[in-house]
Coordinates of C-alpha atoms and ligand atoms in Angstrom, one line a residue:
M239 CA 115.7 82.9 131.2
A240 CA 117.3 79.7 129.8
C241 CA 116.0 78.0 132.6
K242 CA 117.4 74.5 132.7
G243 CA 116.1 71.4 135.1
K244 CA 113.8 68.6 135.2
G245 CA 110.3 70.0 134.8
L246 CA 111.8 73.8 134.5
P247 CA 109.6 76.0 132.1
Q248 CA 111.6 76.1 128.7
T249 CA 112.5 79.1 126.5
N250 CA 109.9 79.7 122.8
K251 CA 112.1 78.5 120.5
E252 CA 113.3 75.1 122.7
N253 CA 109.5 74.1 123.2
R254 CA 109.1 75.5 119.2
I255 CA 112.4 73.1 118.3
I256 CA 110.9 70.1 120.0
F257 CA 107.1 71.2 118.6
F258 CA 109.3 71.3 114.9
K259 CA 111.0 67.3 116.2
G260 CA 107.8 66.2 117.2
V261 CA 105.8 67.4 114.3
D262 CA 108.5 66.0 111.5
F263 CA 108.7 62.4 113.3
V264 CA 104.9 62.0 112.7
L265 CA 104.9 63.6 109.8
F266 CA 107.6 60.9 109.0
Y267 CA 105.5 57.7 109.6
M268 CA 102.8 59.4 107.8
L269 CA 103.4 60.3 104.6
K270 CA 106.0 57.5 104.2
S271 CA 102.9 55.7 105.2
I272 CA 101.0 57.6 102.5
M273 CA 103.5 58.0 99.6
F274 CA 105.8 54.6 100.1
S275 CA 108.5 56.6 98.8
D276 CA 111.7 58.7 100.1
S277 CA 111.8 61.3 98.0
Y278 CA 107.8 62.0 98.8
Y279 CA 108.0 62.2 101.8
L280 CA 111.2 64.9 101.5
C281 CA 109.5 67.0 99.2
G282 CA 106.5 67.3 101.5
R283 CA 109.2 68.4 104.8
F284 CA 110.9 70.8 102.4
L285 CA 107.7 72.2 102.0
I286 CA 106.3 72.3 105.1
I287 CA 109.5 73.6 106.7
N288 CA 109.3 76.2 104.4
V289 CA 105.9 77.1 105.3
I290 CA 106.9 77.3 108.9
T291 CA 109.7 79.1 108.6
Y292 CA 107.7 81.8 106.3
T293 CA 104.2 81.8 108.9
T294 CA 107.0 82.2 111.8
M295 CA 109.1 84.6 110.5
V296 CA 109.2 88.0 111.5
N297 CA 109.4 91.2 108.7
Y298 CA 111.0 94.0 109.3
K299 CA 108.4 96.0 107.7
D300 CA 105.5 94.9 109.6
L301 CA 107.8 96.6 112.7
G302 CA 108.2 99.9 110.7
L303 CA 111.7 99.1 109.4
V304 CA 113.6 100.8 106.4
N305 CA 115.6 98.7 103.9
T306 CA 119.1 100.7 103.2
R307 CA 118.4 100.8 99.1
E308 CA 116.7 103.4 98.5
M309 CA 118.5 105.7 101.6
F310 CA 121.6 105.2 100.1
A311 CA 120.8 105.6 96.5
K312 CA 119.7 109.0 98.5
A313 CA 122.6 109.3 100.2
I314 CA 124.8 108.6 97.4
K315 CA 122.9 111.1 95.4
G316 CA 123.0 113.4 97.8
G317 CA 126.6 113.8 98.4
Y318 CA 126.1 112.6 102.6
A319 CA 126.3 109.1 104.8
I320 CA 123.9 107.4 106.5
P321 CA 125.5 107.0 110.3
A322 CA 125.4 103.2 111.5
F323 CA 126.1 103.8 114.9
N324 CA 126.7 100.1 117.0
F325 CA 124.2 99.6 120.2
N326 CA 124.6 97.3 122.9
N327 CA 121.9 98.3 125.1
M328 CA 119.4 101.1 125.8
E329 CA 120.6 104.0 126.7
Q330 CA 122.7 104.0 123.1
M331 CA 119.5 103.0 121.6
Q332 CA 118.0 106.2 123.3
A333 CA 120.3 108.4 122.0
I334 CA 120.6 107.5 118.4
I335 CA 117.4 107.5 118.1
K336 CA 117.0 111.3 119.6
A337 CA 119.7 112.7 118.2
A338 CA 118.6 111.4 114.8
V339 CA 114.9 112.5 115.4
E340 CA 116.2 116.3 115.9
T341 CA 118.5 116.6 112.9
K342 CA 116.4 114.6 110.9
S343 CA 118.2 112.2 109.7
P344 CA 117.8 108.4 108.9
V345 CA 120.2 105.9 110.4
I346 CA 121.1 102.5 110.9
L347 CA 121.3 100.5 114.4
Q348 CA 123.7 98.2 114.0
V349 CA 124.0 95.0 116.3
S350 CA 127.2 93.3 116.6
K351 CA 127.5 89.6 117.5
G352 CA 129.5 90.6 120.6
A353 CA 126.5 92.9 121.2
R354 CA 123.8 89.8 120.9
Q355 CA 125.8 88.1 123.0
Y356 CA 125.9 90.4 125.3
A357 CA 122.4 92.1 125.6
N358 CA 120.4 88.8 124.5
A359 CA 119.6 88.5 120.8
T360 CA 115.7 88.5 121.3
L361 CA 115.9 91.9 123.4
L362 CA 117.9 93.7 121.2
R363 CA 115.6 93.0 118.4
Y364 CA 112.2 94.2 120.2
M365 CA 114.5 97.5 121.6
A366 CA 114.8 98.0 118.3
Q367 CA 111.1 97.3 117.2
G368 CA 110.5 99.8 119.9
A369 CA 112.7 102.8 118.5
V370 CA 110.6 103.1 116.1
E371 CA 108.1 103.7 118.0
Y372 CA 110.1 106.2 120.4
A373 CA 111.1 107.9 117.0
K374 CA 107.3 108.4 116.6
E375 CA 106.7 109.6 120.1
L376 CA 109.6 112.1 119.6
G377 CA 107.3 113.5 117.1
C378 CA 108.9 112.0 114.1
A379 CA 105.7 111.1 112.1
H380 CA 107.9 108.7 109.5
P381 CA 111.5 107.3 110.9
E382 CA 113.5 105.9 108.4
I383 CA 115.2 103.1 110.3
V384 CA 117.9 100.1 109.6
L385 CA 117.9 97.6 111.8
H386 CA 121.4 95.5 110.5
L387 CA 123.7 93.0 111.7
D388 CA 127.1 94.5 112.2
H389 CA 130.0 91.4 111.2
G390 CA 127.9 88.3 110.2
D391 CA 130.0 86.0 110.6
T392 CA 128.3 82.6 109.4
F393 CA 124.6 82.1 107.1
E394 CA 122.8 80.6 109.9
T395 CA 123.5 83.9 112.1
C396 CA 122.9 86.2 109.0
K397 CA 119.2 83.6 108.6
S398 CA 118.2 83.8 112.0
C399 CA 118.0 87.7 111.8
I400 CA 116.6 88.3 108.6
D401 CA 113.5 85.7 110.2
S402 CA 113.7 87.6 113.1
G403 CA 112.9 91.3 111.9
F404 CA 116.2 92.7 110.9
S405 CA 116.8 94.8 107.3
S406 CA 119.6 94.5 106.6
V407 CA 122.5 92.3 107.1
M408 CA 126.5 92.4 107.0
I409 CA 128.0 89.1 105.6
D410 CA 131.6 89.3 106.6
G411 CA 133.6 87.1 104.9
S412 CA 136.6 89.0 104.2
H413 CA 138.7 87.4 105.8
L414 CA 137.9 83.9 103.7
P415 CA 139.7 82.9 101.2
Y416 CA 138.1 84.9 97.4
E417 CA 135.8 82.1 96.2
E418 CA 135.0 80.8 99.7
N419 CA 133.6 84.7 100.5
V420 CA 131.5 85.0 97.4
A421 CA 130.1 81.8 97.9
L422 CA 129.2 83.0 101.4
T423 CA 127.7 86.7 99.9
K424 CA 125.9 85.1 97.2
K425 CA 124.1 81.8 99.5
V426 CA 123.3 84.9 102.1
V427 CA 121.8 87.6 99.4
E428 CA 119.7 84.4 97.9
Y429 CA 117.7 84.0 101.2
A430 CA 117.5 88.0 102.2
H431 CA 116.5 89.4 99.1
Q432 CA 113.7 86.6 99.4
F433 CA 112.1 88.9 101.6
D434 CA 113.5 92.1 100.9
V435 CA 116.5 92.3 102.9
T436 CA 119.7 94.2 101.9
V437 CA 123.0 92.8 102.4
E438 CA 126.4 94.1 103.2
G439 CA 129.8 92.2 101.9
E440 CA 132.9 93.1 102.3
L441 CA 136.1 93.5 100.4
G442 CA 139.8 94.1 101.6
V443 CA 140.7 93.4 105.9
L444 CA 140.8 96.2 108.1
A445 CA 142.9 95.9 111.1
G446 CA 142.5 96.3 114.4
V447 CA 141.0 94.8 117.5
E448 CA 137.0 95.0 118.6
D449 CA 136.0 91.7 121.1
E450 CA 134.6 89.8 117.7
V451 CA 136.2 91.8 114.9
S452 CA 140.1 91.2 115.1
S453 CA 143.5 91.4 113.3
D454 CA 146.8 92.8 113.4
H455 CA 146.8 93.5 109.5
H456 CA 145.6 94.8 107.1
T457 CA 145.2 94.2 102.8
Y458 CA 143.0 97.6 100.7
T459 CA 140.8 96.4 98.5
D460 CA 141.9 95.5 95.2
P461 CA 140.0 97.1 92.6
E462 CA 140.4 95.0 90.2
E463 CA 138.0 92.8 92.6
V464 CA 134.9 94.8 92.8
I465 CA 133.0 94.4 89.4
D466 CA 133.7 89.9 90.0
F467 CA 132.7 90.2 93.8
A468 CA 129.7 92.4 93.0
T469 CA 128.4 91.0 90.1
R470 CA 128.3 87.2 91.2
T471 CA 126.8 87.4 94.9
G472 CA 124.7 90.3 94.2
C473 CA 125.1 92.5 96.8
D474 CA 123.8 95.2 97.7
S475 CA 126.4 97.9 99.4
L476 CA 130.3 96.9 99.7
A477 CA 132.6 97.7 102.3
I478 CA 135.9 97.9 101.6
S479 CA 139.5 98.7 103.4
I480 CA 141.1 102.2 102.7
G481 CA 143.0 102.1 106.0
T482 CA 140.5 102.6 108.5
S483 CA 140.3 100.2 111.8
H484 CA 138.3 99.5 114.2
G485 CA 138.6 100.5 118.3
A486 CA 140.7 103.8 119.4
Y487 CA 144.4 102.7 118.6
K488 CA 144.0 103.5 115.1
F489 CA 147.6 104.5 114.5
T490 CA 150.8 104.7 116.4
P491 CA 152.5 107.6 117.3
E492 CA 155.4 106.8 114.3
Q493 CA 152.7 106.8 111.9
C494 CA 151.5 110.2 112.4
H495 CA 153.7 113.6 112.2
I496 CA 152.5 116.7 114.4
D497 CA 150.1 119.7 113.2
P498 CA 152.5 122.6 113.8
K499 CA 149.8 124.8 114.2
T500 CA 147.4 122.4 116.9
G501 CA 150.5 120.8 118.2
R502 CA 147.6 117.9 117.1
M503 CA 149.1 114.6 115.7
V504 CA 147.7 113.9 112.1
P505 CA 147.7 110.3 110.6
P506 CA 148.2 109.4 107.7
P507 CA 145.3 110.2 104.6
L508 CA 143.3 107.4 103.8
A509 CA 143.9 105.9 100.4
F510 CA 141.8 107.9 98.3
E511 CA 142.7 106.4 95.3
V512 CA 141.8 103.2 95.9
L513 CA 138.3 104.3 97.0
D514 CA 138.1 106.6 93.5
A515 CA 139.1 103.1 91.7
V516 CA 136.5 101.2 93.2
M517 CA 133.8 103.7 92.2
E518 CA 135.2 104.3 88.8
K519 CA 135.1 100.1 88.6
L520 CA 131.2 100.8 89.8
P521 CA 129.8 103.9 89.6
G522 CA 126.9 104.9 92.0
F523 CA 127.2 101.7 93.6
P524 CA 126.8 101.8 97.8
I525 CA 130.7 102.0 99.5
V526 CA 130.9 101.3 103.4
L527 CA 133.3 102.0 105.4
H528 CA 134.5 100.6 109.1
G529 CA 135.8 101.8 111.9
S530 CA 135.4 105.6 111.2
S531 CA 135.7 106.6 114.8
S532 CA 137.6 110.0 114.9
V533 CA 138.8 109.8 118.9
P534 CA 138.0 112.8 119.7
E535 CA 140.2 114.2 122.0
E536 CA 138.2 115.8 124.3
E537 CA 137.2 112.4 125.0
V538 CA 139.9 110.5 125.3
E539 CA 141.5 113.6 128.3
T540 CA 138.2 113.5 130.0
I541 CA 139.3 109.9 130.1
N542 CA 142.6 110.4 131.4
K543 CA 141.9 113.6 134.1
Y544 CA 139.5 111.5 136.0
G545 CA 141.5 108.0 136.4
G546 CA 141.3 106.2 132.5
A547 CA 144.9 105.3 131.5
L548 CA 144.3 105.1 127.7
K549 CA 146.9 106.0 125.9
A550 CA 147.8 107.7 122.0
A551 CA 144.7 106.6 121.3
I552 CA 144.2 108.1 117.7
G553 CA 141.3 107.9 115.2
I554 CA 140.4 109.2 111.4
P555 CA 140.4 113.1 111.3
E556 CA 136.6 114.5 110.7
E557 CA 137.2 116.0 107.3
E558 CA 138.1 113.4 105.3
L559 CA 135.5 111.1 106.5
R560 CA 133.3 114.1 105.3
K561 CA 135.2 114.2 101.8
A562 CA 134.5 109.9 101.6
A563 CA 131.1 111.1 103.0
K564 CA 130.5 113.5 99.5
S565 CA 131.3 111.0 97.1
A566 CA 130.0 107.2 97.2
V567 CA 130.8 106.2 100.4
C568 CA 126.6 105.8 101.7
K569 CA 126.7 104.2 105.3
I570 CA 129.8 105.2 108.0
N571 CA 130.3 102.7 111.1
I572 CA 130.7 104.2 114.4
D573 CA 131.2 102.6 117.9
S574 CA 134.2 103.7 120.1
D575 CA 133.4 107.0 119.3
S576 CA 130.4 106.1 121.4
R577 CA 132.2 104.2 123.8
L578 CA 134.3 107.2 124.3
A579 CA 131.7 109.5 125.3
M580 CA 129.9 107.0 127.4
T581 CA 133.4 106.7 129.5
A582 CA 133.9 110.1 129.6
A583 CA 131.2 111.0 131.2
V584 CA 130.3 108.2 133.8
R585 CA 134.3 108.1 134.7
K586 CA 133.4 112.1 135.2
V587 CA 130.6 111.7 137.4
F588 CA 131.8 109.0 139.9
A589 CA 135.7 111.4 140.0
E590 CA 132.7 114.3 140.7
K591 CA 131.1 113.1 143.1
P592 CA 131.8 109.5 144.7
A593 CA 129.1 109.5 147.0
E594 CA 126.4 108.8 143.5
F595 CA 125.2 105.3 143.6
D596 CA 121.8 105.9 141.7
P597 CA 122.8 104.9 137.6
R598 CA 120.4 107.0 136.3
K599 CA 123.0 109.7 137.7
Y600 CA 126.0 108.1 136.0
L601 CA 124.0 106.9 132.8
G602 CA 121.8 109.8 132.5
P603 CA 124.7 111.7 131.6
A604 CA 126.2 109.5 129.5
R605 CA 123.0 109.3 127.9
D606 CA 123.5 112.7 126.9
N607 CA 127.0 113.1 125.4
M608 CA 126.4 110.2 123.4
E609 CA 123.2 112.1 122.2
K610 CA 125.7 115.0 121.8
L611 CA 128.1 113.1 119.9
Y612 CA 125.7 112.1 117.2
K613 CA 124.0 115.2 116.9
H614 CA 127.4 116.3 115.6
K615 CA 128.8 113.5 113.9
I616 CA 124.8 113.5 111.6
I617 CA 126.1 117.8 111.3
N618 CA 129.1 118.1 110.6
V619 CA 130.9 115.0 109.7
L620 CA 128.3 112.9 107.3
G621 CA 125.6 115.6 106.3
S622 CA 122.9 113.7 107.1
D623 CA 120.4 116.5 108.5
N624 CA 117.5 117.5 107.0
K625 CA 117.1 114.0 105.1
L626 CA 113.9 112.4 106.2
A627 CA 111.9 112.2 103.3
Q628 CA 108.5 114.5 104.9
Ligands
LIG204 O1 133.2 96.8 114.4 C1 132.9 96.1 115.4 C2 131.9 96.6 116.0 O2 132.1 97.6 116.9 C3 131.1 95.9 116.7 O3 131.9 95.7 118.2 O4 132.1 93.4 118.9 O5 132.9 94.7 120.8 O6 129.9 94.7 119.7 P1 131.6 94.7 119.5
LIG205 P1 134.9 102.2 115.3 O1 135.9 101.0 115.8 O2 135.9 103.2 114.8 O3 133.8 102.5 116.2 O4 134.2 100.8 113.9 C1 133.1 100.5 114.3 C2 132.7 100.1 113.3 O5 133.4 99.3 112.1 C3 131.4 99.0 113.5 O6 131.3 98.1 113.3
LIG206 ZN1 133.2 97.6 111.7

C-alpha cells in the first residue's frame, strides 16, 4: 500500500530511503570533521553503503531456492530441459508447484517486469518463498525451485531482484547494439556472481508482442558472436533466437502449410542449423529458448467456442521443442500456453454457468487446467520429470 499525503504512514522502502538519507547527511559532517578530506569521506561512505547492502539484502539460499548452475549442467547431460513457467498470480503459482512436485521435476518460476507491475514485486517474491514451503507440504522434501527475473531490462531492476531473493536473473540487452549488450550483461554478471546468482543473457531478436516484450521482426542469433559474448560477459546461460517468438500468434497462416493427415497448420521449422552452430562454438554451454508456447489447438477451440475471438493463433510444434530439449537447450520458456489454459477454463464456466459468481468456482477449474498443461509439458515435451536429486 503506497500511502501518500501528510501524516499517513509510509512504506518500508520509503522509510528506509529517508533513514539512509538522514544517516548519510549526519555521516557527511561527522566524517568530514574527523577526516578533513572529501576522498576519505567518499571511501567511508562507499564502505558504509556496502555494509548496509550486505546486511539488508535477502539471499535466495535462505529462502530455500536454488540457482540454475547445477540444474542446467544436469539437464544438458540428461538430454532434457527445465520448464520456465511465468506466473502473475496465486493460481498459476499453485498449479506450477503442484505439477512440478507430482512429476518430481525441477522448475523455474519466472517473473516478468509486467508481472511485477501487475501483482507487486514484493508480493510475488514472498509467493515464491511460500512456493518452497508449499512444495514441501505437498511431500517434496528437497524441491529445486529457481526464482528468475524474466527479461530484466536494466541493471537496477536486476540488482533489486538479486537484493530481494531472486536466485537467477535475465538481462535482456538483445535490442541494444552488440557492445552495449556486452557491457550491460557484464555489469549484471559482476554484481550477481558476488551472491552466487546466475545470469541469462540474450543474443538475437525474437519477434512477437507481449506487454513488455515487443518486436515486429526477428533476427537469428549470429553463431559468430556467441563465444565473444559468453567469454566477455561471463553469463551463465544464453537465450538465442532460432525462430520462436513471444505470444500466441507466432506465425501467419501464409507461413504455414496444411498437414494432409491431420488437416492442421504446420509452421516452418525452427532454425536448428543455427542452434547446431551455436552448440559447436560453445560446447556444453546452457542455451535458453524463449517464446516456446505451442498454442494448443484444443484450448484455442474452447476459447472460441465460448465467446472468444482468437483467430489463427499458431505456436511451436511440441515435437520441435522435444528435439531442442534433447540438445544443449536446457531452459524452455512457456507463458502464453498457461494464459490460454486459464482463459479456456474460465470462459467455459462463465458460458455453462452464467449464474456463477464465486471466483473459486472459475479460478479453481482454471488452476486445474493449467496444472494439467504444466504436467503435460514436463512429461511429454521437456522430459524433466523424475529428475529431482532424491
Ligand atoms: O516473454 C514474456 C513473457 O511472456 C512475459 O510476458 O511481460 O506480458 O508478463 P508479460
Ligand atoms: P510464450 O509467449 O511463447 O509463452 O513465451 C514466453 C517467454 O518467452 C517468457 O519469457
Ligand atoms: Zn521471453
